[in-house]
CSV table of C-alpha atoms in Angstrom, one decimal:
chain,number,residue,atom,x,y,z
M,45,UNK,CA,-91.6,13.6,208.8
M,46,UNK,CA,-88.0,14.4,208.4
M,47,UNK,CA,-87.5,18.1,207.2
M,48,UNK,CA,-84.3,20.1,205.5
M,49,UNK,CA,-83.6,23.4,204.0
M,50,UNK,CA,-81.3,24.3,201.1
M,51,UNK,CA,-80.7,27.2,198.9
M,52,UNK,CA,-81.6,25.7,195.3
M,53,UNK,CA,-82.6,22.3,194.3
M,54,UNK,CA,-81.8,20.4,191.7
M,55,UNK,CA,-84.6,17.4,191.1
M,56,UNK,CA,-82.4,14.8,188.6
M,57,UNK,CA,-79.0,14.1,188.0
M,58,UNK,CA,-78.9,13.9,184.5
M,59,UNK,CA,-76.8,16.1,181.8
M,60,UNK,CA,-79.2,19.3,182.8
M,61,UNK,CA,-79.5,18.8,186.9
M,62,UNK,CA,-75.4,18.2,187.2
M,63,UNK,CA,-74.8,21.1,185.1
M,64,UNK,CA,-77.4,23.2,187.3
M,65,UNK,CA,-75.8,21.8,190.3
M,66,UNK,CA,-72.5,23.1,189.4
M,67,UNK,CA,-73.6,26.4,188.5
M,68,UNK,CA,-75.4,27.0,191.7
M,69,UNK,CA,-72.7,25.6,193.9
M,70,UNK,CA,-70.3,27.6,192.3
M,71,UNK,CA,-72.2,31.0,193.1
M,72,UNK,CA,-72.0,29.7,196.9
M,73,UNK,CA,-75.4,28.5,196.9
M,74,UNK,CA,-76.5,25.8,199.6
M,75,UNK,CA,-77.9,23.2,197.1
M,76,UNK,CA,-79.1,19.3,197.1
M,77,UNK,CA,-79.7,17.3,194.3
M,78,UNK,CA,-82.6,14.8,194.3
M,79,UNK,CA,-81.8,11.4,192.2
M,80,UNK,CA,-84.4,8.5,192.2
M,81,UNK,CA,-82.3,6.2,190.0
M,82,UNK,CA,-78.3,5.7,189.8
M,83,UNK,CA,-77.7,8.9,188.1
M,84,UNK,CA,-76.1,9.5,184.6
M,85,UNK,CA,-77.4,11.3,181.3
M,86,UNK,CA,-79.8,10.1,178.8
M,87,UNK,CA,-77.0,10.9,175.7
M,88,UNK,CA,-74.6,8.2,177.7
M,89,UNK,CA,-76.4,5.6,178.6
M,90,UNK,CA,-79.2,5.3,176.2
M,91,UNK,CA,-78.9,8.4,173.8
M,92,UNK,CA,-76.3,10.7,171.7
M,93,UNK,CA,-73.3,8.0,172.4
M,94,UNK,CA,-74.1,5.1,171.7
M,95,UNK,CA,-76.2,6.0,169.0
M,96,UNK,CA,-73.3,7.7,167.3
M,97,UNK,CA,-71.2,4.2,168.3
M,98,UNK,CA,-73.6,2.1,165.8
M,99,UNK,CA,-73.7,4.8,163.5
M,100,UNK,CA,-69.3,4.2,163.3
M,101,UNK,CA,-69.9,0.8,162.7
M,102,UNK,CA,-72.1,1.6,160.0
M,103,UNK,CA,-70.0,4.2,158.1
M,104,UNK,CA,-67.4,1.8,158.4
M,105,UNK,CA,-69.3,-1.3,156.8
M,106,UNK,CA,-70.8,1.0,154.1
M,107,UNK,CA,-67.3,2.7,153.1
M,108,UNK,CA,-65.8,-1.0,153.0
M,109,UNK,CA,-68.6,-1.7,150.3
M,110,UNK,CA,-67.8,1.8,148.7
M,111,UNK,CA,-64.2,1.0,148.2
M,112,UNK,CA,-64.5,-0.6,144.8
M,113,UNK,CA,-65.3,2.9,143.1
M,114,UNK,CA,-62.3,4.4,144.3
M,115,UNK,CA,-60.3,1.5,142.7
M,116,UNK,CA,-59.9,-0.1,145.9
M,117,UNK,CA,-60.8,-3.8,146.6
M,118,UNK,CA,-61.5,-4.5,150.0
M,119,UNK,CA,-63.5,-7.8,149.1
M,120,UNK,CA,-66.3,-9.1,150.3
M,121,UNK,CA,-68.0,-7.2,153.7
M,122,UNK,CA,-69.1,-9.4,156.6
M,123,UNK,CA,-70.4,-8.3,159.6
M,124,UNK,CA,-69.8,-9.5,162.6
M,125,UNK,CA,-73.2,-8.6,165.0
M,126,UNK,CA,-71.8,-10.1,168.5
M,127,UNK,CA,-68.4,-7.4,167.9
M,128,UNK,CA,-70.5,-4.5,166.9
M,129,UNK,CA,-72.3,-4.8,169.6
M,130,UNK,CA,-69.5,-5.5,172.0
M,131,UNK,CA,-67.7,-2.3,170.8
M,132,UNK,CA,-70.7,0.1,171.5
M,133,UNK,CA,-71.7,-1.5,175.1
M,134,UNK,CA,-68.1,-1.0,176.0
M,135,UNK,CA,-67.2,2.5,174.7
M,136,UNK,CA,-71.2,3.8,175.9
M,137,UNK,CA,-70.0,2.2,179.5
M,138,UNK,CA,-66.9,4.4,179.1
M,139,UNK,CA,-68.7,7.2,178.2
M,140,UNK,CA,-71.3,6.5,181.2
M,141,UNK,CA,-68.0,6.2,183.5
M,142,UNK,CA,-67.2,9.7,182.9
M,143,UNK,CA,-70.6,11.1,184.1
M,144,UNK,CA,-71.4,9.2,187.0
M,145,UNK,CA,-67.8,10.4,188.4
M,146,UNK,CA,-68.9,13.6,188.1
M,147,UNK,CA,-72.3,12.4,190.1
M,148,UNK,CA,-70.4,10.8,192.3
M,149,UNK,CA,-68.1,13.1,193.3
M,150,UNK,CA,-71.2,15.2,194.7
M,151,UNK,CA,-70.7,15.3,198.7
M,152,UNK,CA,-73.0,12.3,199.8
M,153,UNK,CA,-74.8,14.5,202.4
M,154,UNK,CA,-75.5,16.9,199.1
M,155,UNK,CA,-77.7,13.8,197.8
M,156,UNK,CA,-81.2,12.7,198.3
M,157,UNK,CA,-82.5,9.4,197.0
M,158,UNK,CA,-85.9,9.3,196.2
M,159,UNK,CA,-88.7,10.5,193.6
M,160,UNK,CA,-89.6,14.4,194.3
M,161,UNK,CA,-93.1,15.4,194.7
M,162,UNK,CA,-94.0,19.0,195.2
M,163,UNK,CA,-96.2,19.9,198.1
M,164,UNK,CA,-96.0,23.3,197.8
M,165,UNK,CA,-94.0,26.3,195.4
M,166,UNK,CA,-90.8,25.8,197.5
M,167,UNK,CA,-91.0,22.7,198.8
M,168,UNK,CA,-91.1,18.8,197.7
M,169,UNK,CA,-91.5,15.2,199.4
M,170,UNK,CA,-89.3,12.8,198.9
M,171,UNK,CA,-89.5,9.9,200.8
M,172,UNK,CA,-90.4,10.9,204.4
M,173,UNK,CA,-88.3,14.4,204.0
M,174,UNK,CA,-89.7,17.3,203.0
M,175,UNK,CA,-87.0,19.5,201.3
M,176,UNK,CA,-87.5,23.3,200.7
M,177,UNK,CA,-85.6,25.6,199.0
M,178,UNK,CA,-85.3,29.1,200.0
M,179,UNK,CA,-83.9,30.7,196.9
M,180,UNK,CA,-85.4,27.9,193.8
M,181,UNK,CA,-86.0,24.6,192.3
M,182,UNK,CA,-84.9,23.4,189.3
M,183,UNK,CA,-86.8,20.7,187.5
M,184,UNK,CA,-84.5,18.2,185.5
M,185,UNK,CA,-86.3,15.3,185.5
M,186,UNK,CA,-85.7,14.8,181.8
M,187,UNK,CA,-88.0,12.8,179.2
M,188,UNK,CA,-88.9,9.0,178.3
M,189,UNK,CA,-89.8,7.0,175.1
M,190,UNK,CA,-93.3,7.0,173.8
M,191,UNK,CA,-94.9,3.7,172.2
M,192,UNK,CA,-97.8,4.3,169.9
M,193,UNK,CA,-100.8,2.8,170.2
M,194,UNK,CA,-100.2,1.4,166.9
M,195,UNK,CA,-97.9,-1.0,168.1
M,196,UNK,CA,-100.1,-2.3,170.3
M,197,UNK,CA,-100.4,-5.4,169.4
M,198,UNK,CA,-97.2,-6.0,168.5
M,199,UNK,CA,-95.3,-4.4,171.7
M,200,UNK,CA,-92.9,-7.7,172.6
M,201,UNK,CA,-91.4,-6.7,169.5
M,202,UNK,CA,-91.0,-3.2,169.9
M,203,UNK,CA,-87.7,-1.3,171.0
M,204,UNK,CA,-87.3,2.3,171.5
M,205,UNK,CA,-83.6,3.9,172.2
M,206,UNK,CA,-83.2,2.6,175.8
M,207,UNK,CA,-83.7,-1.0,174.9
M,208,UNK,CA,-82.5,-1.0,171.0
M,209,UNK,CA,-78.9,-1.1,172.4
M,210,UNK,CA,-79.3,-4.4,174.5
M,211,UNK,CA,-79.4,-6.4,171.1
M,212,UNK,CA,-76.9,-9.0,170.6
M,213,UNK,CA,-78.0,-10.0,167.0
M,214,UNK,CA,-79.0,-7.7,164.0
M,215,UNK,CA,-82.6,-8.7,163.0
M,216,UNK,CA,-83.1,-9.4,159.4
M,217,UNK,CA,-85.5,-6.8,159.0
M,218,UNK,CA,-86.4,-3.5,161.1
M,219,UNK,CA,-89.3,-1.1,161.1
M,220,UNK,CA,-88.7,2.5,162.4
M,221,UNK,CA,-91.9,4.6,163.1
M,222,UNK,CA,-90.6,8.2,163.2
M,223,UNK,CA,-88.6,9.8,161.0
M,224,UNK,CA,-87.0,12.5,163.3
M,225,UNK,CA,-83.0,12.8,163.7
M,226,UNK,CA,-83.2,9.9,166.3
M,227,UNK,CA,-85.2,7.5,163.8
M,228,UNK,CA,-83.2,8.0,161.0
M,229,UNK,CA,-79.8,7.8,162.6
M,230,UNK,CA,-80.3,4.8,163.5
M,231,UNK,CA,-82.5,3.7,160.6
M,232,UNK,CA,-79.3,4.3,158.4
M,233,UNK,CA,-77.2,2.7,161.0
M,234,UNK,CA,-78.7,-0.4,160.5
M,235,UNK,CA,-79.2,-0.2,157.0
M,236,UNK,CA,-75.1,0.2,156.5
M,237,UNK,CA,-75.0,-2.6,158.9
M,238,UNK,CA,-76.9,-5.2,156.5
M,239,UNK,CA,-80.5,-5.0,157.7
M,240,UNK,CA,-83.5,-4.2,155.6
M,241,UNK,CA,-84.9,-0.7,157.1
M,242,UNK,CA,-88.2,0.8,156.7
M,243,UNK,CA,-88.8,4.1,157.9
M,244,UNK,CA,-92.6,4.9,158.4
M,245,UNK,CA,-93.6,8.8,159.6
M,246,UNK,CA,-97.0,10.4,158.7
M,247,UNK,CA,-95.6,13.3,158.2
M,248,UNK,CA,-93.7,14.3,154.8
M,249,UNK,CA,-90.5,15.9,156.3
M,250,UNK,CA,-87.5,13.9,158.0
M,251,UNK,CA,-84.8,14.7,160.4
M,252,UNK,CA,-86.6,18.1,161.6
M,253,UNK,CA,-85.9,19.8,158.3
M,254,UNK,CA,-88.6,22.1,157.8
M,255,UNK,CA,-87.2,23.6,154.3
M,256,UNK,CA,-89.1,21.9,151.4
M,257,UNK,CA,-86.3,21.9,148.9
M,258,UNK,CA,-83.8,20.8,151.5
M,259,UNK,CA,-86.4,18.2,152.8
M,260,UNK,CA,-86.5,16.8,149.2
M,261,UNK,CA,-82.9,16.5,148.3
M,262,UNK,CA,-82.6,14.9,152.1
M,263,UNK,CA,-85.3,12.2,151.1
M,264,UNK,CA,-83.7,11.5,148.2
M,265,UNK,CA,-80.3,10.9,149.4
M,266,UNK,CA,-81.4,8.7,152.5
M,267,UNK,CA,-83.9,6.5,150.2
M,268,UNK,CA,-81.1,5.4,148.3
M,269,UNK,CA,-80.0,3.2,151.6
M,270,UNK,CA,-83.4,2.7,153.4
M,271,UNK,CA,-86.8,2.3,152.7
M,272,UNK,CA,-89.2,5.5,153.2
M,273,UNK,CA,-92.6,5.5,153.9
M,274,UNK,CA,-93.9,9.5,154.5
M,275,UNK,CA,-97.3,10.6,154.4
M,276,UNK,CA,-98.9,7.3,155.9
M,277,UNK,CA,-100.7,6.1,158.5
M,278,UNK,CA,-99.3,2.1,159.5
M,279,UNK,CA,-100.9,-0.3,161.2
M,280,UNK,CA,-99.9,-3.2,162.9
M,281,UNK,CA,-100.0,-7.2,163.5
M,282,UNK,CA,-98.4,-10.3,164.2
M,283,UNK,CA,-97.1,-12.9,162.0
M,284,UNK,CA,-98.1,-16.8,162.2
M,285,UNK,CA,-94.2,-16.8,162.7
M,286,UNK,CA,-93.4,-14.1,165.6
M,287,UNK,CA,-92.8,-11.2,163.2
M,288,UNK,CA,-94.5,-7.7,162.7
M,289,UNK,CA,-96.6,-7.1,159.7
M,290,UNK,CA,-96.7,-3.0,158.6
M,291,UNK,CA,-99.2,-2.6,156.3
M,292,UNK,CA,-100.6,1.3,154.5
M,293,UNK,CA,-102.2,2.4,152.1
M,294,UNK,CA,-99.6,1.8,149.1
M,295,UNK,CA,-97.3,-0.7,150.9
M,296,UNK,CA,-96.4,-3.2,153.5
M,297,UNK,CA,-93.3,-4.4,155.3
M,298,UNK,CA,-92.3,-7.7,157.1
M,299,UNK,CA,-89.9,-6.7,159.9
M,300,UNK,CA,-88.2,-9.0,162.7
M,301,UNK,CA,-88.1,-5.8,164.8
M,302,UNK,CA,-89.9,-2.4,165.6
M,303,UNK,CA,-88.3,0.8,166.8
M,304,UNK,CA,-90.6,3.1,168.1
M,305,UNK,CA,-89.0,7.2,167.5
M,306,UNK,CA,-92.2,8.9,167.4
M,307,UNK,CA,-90.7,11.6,170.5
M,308,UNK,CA,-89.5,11.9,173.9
M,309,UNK,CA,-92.0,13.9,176.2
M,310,UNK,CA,-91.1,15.2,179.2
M,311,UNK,CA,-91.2,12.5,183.1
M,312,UNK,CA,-93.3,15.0,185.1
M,313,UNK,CA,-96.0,12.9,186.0
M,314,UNK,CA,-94.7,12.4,189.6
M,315,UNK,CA,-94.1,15.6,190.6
M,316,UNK,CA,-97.6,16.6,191.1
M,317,UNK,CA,-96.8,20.4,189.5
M,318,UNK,CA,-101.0,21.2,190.4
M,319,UNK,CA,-99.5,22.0,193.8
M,320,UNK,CA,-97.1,24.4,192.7
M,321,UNK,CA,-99.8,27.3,191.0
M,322,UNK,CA,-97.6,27.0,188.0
M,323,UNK,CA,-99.2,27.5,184.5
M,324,UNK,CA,-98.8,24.4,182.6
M,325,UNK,CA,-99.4,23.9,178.5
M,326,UNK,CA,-101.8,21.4,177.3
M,327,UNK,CA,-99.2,18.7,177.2
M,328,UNK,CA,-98.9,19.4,181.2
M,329,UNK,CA,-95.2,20.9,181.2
M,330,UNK,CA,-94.8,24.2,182.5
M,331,UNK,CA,-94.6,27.3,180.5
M,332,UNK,CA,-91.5,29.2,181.2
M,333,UNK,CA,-88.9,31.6,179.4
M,334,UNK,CA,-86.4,30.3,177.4
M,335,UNK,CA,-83.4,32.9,178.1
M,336,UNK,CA,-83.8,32.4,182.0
M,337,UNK,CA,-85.6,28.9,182.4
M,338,UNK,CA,-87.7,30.4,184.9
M,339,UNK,CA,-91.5,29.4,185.2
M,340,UNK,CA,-93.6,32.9,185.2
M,341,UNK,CA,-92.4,35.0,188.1
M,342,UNK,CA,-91.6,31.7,190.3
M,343,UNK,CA,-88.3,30.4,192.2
M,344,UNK,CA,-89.1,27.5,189.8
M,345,UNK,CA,-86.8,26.7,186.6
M,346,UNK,CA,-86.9,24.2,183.6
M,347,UNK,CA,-84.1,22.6,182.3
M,348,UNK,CA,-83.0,20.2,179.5
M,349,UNK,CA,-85.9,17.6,177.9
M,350,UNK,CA,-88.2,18.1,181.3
M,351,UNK,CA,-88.7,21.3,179.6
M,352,UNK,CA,-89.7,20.0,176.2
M,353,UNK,CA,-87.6,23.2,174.5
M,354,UNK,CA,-84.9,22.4,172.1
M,355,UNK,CA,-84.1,18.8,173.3
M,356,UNK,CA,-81.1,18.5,172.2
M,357,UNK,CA,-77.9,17.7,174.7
M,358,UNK,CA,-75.6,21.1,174.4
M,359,UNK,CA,-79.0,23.0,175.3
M,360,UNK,CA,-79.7,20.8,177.9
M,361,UNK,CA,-75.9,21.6,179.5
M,362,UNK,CA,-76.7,25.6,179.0
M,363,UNK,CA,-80.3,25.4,180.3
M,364,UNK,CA,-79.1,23.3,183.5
M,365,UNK,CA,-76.0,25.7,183.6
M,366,UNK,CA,-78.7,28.6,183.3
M,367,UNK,CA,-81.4,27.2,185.4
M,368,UNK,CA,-78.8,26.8,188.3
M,369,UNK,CA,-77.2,30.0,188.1
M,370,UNK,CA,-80.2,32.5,188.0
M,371,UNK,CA,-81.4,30.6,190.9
M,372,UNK,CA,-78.4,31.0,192.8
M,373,UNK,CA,-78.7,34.9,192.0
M,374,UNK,CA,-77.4,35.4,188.7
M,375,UNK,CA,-78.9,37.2,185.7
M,376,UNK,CA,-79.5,35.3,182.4
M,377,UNK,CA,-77.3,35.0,179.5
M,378,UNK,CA,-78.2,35.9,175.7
M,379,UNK,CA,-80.4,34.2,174.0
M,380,UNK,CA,-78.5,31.7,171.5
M,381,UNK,CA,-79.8,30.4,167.7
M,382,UNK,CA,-81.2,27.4,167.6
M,383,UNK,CA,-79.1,24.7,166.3
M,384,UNK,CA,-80.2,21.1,165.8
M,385,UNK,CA,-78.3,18.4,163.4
M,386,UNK,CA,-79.3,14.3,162.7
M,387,UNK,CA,-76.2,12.6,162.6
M,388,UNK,CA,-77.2,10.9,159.1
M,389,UNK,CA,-75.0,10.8,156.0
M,390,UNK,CA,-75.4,13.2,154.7
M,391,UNK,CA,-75.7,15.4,157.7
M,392,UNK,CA,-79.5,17.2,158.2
M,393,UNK,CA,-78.9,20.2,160.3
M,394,UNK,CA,-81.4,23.2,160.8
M,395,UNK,CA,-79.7,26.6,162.4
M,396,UNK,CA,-81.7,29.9,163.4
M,397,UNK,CA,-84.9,30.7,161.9
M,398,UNK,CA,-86.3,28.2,159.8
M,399,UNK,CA,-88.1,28.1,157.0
M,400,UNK,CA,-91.8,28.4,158.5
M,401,UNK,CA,-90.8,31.2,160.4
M,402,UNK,CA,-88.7,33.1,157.7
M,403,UNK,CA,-89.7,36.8,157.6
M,404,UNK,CA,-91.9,37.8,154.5
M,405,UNK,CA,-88.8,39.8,153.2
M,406,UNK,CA,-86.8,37.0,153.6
M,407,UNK,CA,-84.0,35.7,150.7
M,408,UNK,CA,-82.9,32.5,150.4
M,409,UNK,CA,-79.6,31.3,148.6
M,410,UNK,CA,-78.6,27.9,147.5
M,411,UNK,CA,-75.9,25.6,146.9
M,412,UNK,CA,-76.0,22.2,145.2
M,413,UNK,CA,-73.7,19.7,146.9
M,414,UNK,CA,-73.2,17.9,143.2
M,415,UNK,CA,-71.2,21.3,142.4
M,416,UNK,CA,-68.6,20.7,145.2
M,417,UNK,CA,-65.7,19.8,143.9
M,418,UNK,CA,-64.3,18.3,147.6
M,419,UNK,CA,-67.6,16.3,148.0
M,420,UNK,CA,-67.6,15.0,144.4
M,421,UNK,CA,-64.3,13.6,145.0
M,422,UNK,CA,-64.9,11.9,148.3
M,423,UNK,CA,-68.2,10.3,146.2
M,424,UNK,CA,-70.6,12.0,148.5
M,425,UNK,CA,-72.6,14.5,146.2
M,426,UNK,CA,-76.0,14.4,147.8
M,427,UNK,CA,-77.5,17.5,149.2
M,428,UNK,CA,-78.6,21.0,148.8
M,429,UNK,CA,-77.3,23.7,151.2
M,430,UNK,CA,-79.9,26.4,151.8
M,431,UNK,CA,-79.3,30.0,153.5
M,432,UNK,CA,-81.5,33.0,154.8
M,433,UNK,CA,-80.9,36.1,155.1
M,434,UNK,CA,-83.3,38.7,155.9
M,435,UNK,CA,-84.3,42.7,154.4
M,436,UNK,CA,-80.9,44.3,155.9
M,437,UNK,CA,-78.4,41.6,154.6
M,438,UNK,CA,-78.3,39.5,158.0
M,439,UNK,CA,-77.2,35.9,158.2
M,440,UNK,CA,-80.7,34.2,159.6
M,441,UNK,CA,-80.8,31.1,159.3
M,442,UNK,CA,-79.9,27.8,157.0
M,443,UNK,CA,-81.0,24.4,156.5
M,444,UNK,CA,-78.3,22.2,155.1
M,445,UNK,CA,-78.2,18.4,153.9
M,446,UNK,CA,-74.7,18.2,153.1
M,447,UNK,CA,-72.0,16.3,154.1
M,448,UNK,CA,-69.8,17.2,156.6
M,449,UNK,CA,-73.3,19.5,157.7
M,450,UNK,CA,-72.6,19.2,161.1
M,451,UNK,CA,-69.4,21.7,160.7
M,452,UNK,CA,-71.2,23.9,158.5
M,453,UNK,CA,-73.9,24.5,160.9
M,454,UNK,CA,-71.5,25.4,163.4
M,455,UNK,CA,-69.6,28.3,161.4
M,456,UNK,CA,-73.9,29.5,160.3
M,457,UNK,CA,-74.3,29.4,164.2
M,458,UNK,CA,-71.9,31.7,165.1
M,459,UNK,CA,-72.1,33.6,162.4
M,460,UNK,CA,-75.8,34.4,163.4
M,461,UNK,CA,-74.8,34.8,167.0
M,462,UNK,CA,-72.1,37.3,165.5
M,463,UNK,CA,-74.3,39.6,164.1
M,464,UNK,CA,-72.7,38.6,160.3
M,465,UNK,CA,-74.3,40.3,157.2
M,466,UNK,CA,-74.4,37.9,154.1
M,467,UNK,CA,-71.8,39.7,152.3
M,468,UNK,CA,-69.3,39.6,155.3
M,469,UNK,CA,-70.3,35.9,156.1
M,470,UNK,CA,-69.2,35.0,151.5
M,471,UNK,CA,-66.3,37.6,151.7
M,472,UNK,CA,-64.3,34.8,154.2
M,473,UNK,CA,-61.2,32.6,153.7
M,474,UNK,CA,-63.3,29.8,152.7
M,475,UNK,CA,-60.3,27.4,151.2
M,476,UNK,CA,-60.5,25.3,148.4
M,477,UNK,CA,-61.5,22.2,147.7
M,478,UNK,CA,-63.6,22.2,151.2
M,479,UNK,CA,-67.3,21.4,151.6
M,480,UNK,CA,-67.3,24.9,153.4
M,481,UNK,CA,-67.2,26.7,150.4
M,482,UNK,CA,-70.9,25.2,149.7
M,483,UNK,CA,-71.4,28.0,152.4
M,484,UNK,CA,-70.2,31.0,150.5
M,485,UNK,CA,-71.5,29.5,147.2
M,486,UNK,CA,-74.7,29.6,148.8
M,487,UNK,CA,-74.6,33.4,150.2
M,488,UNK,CA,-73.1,34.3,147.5
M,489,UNK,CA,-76.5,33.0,145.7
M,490,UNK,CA,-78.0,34.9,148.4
M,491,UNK,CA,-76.6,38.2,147.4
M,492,UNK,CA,-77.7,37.2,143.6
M,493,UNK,CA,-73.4,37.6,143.0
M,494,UNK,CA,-72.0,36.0,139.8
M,495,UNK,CA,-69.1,34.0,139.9
C-alpha cells in the first residue's frame, strides 16, 4: 500500500472542504483534499441556486397575475415549462462553473480521488494509499436526501432536490412531504408556476419557525397559494393510471409527482468513524464544539452539513473556514447567532434564540405587517414580525414572516452580534415608507413605547 503524509486533510470538496482547504493552506499548512466525485457544492448543483432560479420564475408568473390590482393589464399568463427549465439548468451550470474553478485550480498533486475511510485517529484509506495527517482532519463529506418509507411504494415517482431539477415538464399536480424552508420554497415555486401543491408535514410548524404566533400568520399567508396538510400522518399508493394517491385522516390528494423534503442527514457511512475513538450521537455523527469544529480533544473537525449543525450554506463556508484554520494552528473565532431564512414569500427567517429557548424573563414585541405602510402598497401585507429581548434590555432574538424578511434578519443579526439593547436597536434611522420600520415598530412594542 501506497503511503503519504500531509499537515491537515480535507475529506470533500464541497462548499465547507474548499473553504477548509483555503484556510489551512493559507496558514502554510501542508494539506490534501480527498474528492470521490467531480467536486462542486450541494447549493450549486442541486441546492440554494437553483432552487432560488425556480423560485424567480415563480415570482415572476405570480406578479404577472398580480398586475391587474395595481391597474395594470398584463393579460393572460402562460407558462412556458421547456424555458423555465432551460433558464435554471443554464444559470445553476453557471453557478456550478464558478466553484469547480475554484476546485480545479487546487494543484493536481494536492488531490486525491477516492472515498476516505479512517483506519485510525490520523490516518484514512483511500484507494490503495493510506494518507495521515500530522496536525488534523477535517470531515466535509456533506449530507444526502432521505426518502421515507412512506413512499415506498410509490418511489418511481418520487423526487427529492437532486433529481426535482432534471424535469423538463411541470406535472399537473405535486405532493411535498416536509414542510421545512427547502419543501416550501419549492412548494410555492411550483404553485406560482401553475401546479396544484400539497404540502404534507406531521408536524404543525413550517419553514423552521418555532414562534407560534409567527408560525400562524406564516401558515396563513402560504395557504392562500398551496395546499397545507400539518399535523398528519400520509400514506401512500399507486393509481390504476401511474399517479400517487396521498390519503390522511381528513383529506387526500392526487399528485403526478412526489417531492420527498423530510431532511438531509449527514454521508458518513463510509468513513468507518468506529476506528477513530470518536464519540458519536445516536444519529452516528460525531459530537464536537460548535465555536472550533473540533471533535472532543481530537485533531479531528466537522464542517458544514457532515456535521448536522446549522445546515445552512454561509455556516457551512465559516465552519470549513474554521475547521481548516484551527487545524492548521489557529485559535477559534466568536461564536456567531444563529440565523436561518426560507426563501418563501413572504420571507420565514428565525435569528438568535428562538422561541423554545427564550429565557423565562424574556419580552417579546410585535409588529403586524398589515400596518406597514411600504408593504401595503406593494400588496404584500401578510406577516407578523416578532422580537425578543431579554431582563437587561438586549436584542435576543426574532422570528419574522415578513416580506423582504431576509433583510430584516440581517440588520437583527448584527445587531445581536453587536451587543444592541432594544432601545438603541428602535432609536435608529429606520426611513420611511420601508419594511424595516416593522423592526423598530416591533422593539418599540418591546419596550411597551407609545407612538
Amino acid at each position: 500500500m501506497d503511503s503519504r503524509d500531509c499537515d491537515v486533510l480535507i475529506l470533500g470538496a464541497g462548499t465547507a472542504g474548499l473553504k477548509a482547504y483555503k484556510a489551512a493552506t493559507a496558514r502554510g499548512a501542508d494539506t490534501l483534499i480527498v474528492e470521490r466525485g467531480p467536486g462542486g457544492s450541494t447549493c450549486t448543483r442541486v441546492g440554494c441556486m437553483p432552487s432560488k432560479l425556480l423560485i424567480a420564475a415563480g415570482r415572476a408568473a405570480h406578479q404577472a397575475r398580480g398586475a391587474a390590482a395595481f391597474g395594470v393589464d398584463a393579460g393572460a399568463v402562460t407558462v412556458d415549462a421547456t424555458r423555465v427549465w432551460q433558464r435554471v439548468r443554464a444559470e445553476r451550470d453557471r453557478f456550478v462553473q464558478a466553484v469547480l474553478d475554484d476546485y480545479h485550480a487546487i494543484p493536481a498533486e494536492r488531490v486525491v480521488h477516492g472515498t476516505a475511510r479512517f483506519c485510525a485517529a490520523d490516518a484514512v484509506i483511500v484507494g490503495d494509499t493510506r494518507v495521515t495527517a500530522r496536525r488534523g482532519i477535517v470531515i466535509a463529506t456533506g449530507g444526502h436526501p432521505i426518502v421515507p418509507e412512506l413512499l415506498a411504494p410509490v418511489r418511481d415517482l418520487v423526487r427529492t432536490h437532486e433529481t426535482i431539477f432534471d424535469l423538463d415538464t411541470l406535472p399537473r399536480a405535486l405532493a411535498v412531504i416536509g414542510a421545512g424552508p427547502l419543501g416550501l420554497e419549492l412548494g410555492q415555486a411550483f404553485a406560482r408556476l401553475g401546479v396544484d401543491v400539497t404540502v404534507i408535514d406531521g408536524g404543525q410548524h413550517v419553514g423552521g419557525l418555532k414562534d407560534p404566533a409567527v408560525n400562524r400568520a406564516a401558515v396563513a399567508a402560504l395557504g392562500r397559494e398551496m395546499t397545507l396538510a400539518l399535523g398528519v400522518e400520509a400514506a401512500a399508493s399507486a393509481t390504476d393510471d401511474g399517479r400517487v394517491r396521498l390519503t390522511w385522516e381528513g383529506g387526500e390528494a392526487t399528485v403526478d409527482q412526489v417531492l420527498a423534503a423530510t431532511g438531509r442527514p449527514p454521508s458518513l457511512a463510509e468513513l468507518a468513524l468506529e476506528t477513530t475513538g470518536l464519540a458519536l450521537d445516536e444519529h452516528g455523527t460525531p459530537e464536537f464544539d460548535s465555536r472550533s469544529h473540533r471533535c472532543g480533544d481530537s485533531a479531528i473537525f466537522v464542517a458544514g452539513d457532515a456535521g448536522a449543525w446549522r445546515p445552512v450554506l454561509h455556516e457551512a463556508a465559516r465552519g470549513g473556514r474554521i475547521a481548516g484554520d484551527v487545524a492548521a494552528g489557529g485559535k477559534p473565532p466568536r461564536r456567531l447567532p444563529a440565523f436561518a431564512i426560507a426563501f418563501t414569500e413572504p420571507n420565514l427567517v428565525s435569528v438568535g434564540r428562538d422561541f423554545d429557548s427564550l429565557p423565562e424573563q424574556a419580552r417579546i414585541g410585535a409588529a403586524k405587517v398589515c400596518d406597514n405602510g411600504r408593504a401595503t402598497v406593494d400588496g404584500e401585507d401578510q406577516g407578523l414580525v416578532r422580537l425578543y429581548g431579554d431582563a437587561d434590555g438586549r436584542l435576543i432574538g426574532a422570528a419574522i414572516a415578513a416580506p423582504g424578511g431576509e433583510h430584516l434578519g440581517h440588520l437583527v443579526a448584527l445587531a445581536i452580534d453587536r451587543g444592541t439593547d432594544v432601545a438603541t436597536f428602535a432609536d435608529q434611522a429606520w426611513y420611511h415608507p420601508t419594511v424595516e420600520e416593522l423592526l423598530q415598530a416591533a422593539a418599540r412594542d418591546l419596550l411597551g413605547a407609545a407612538d
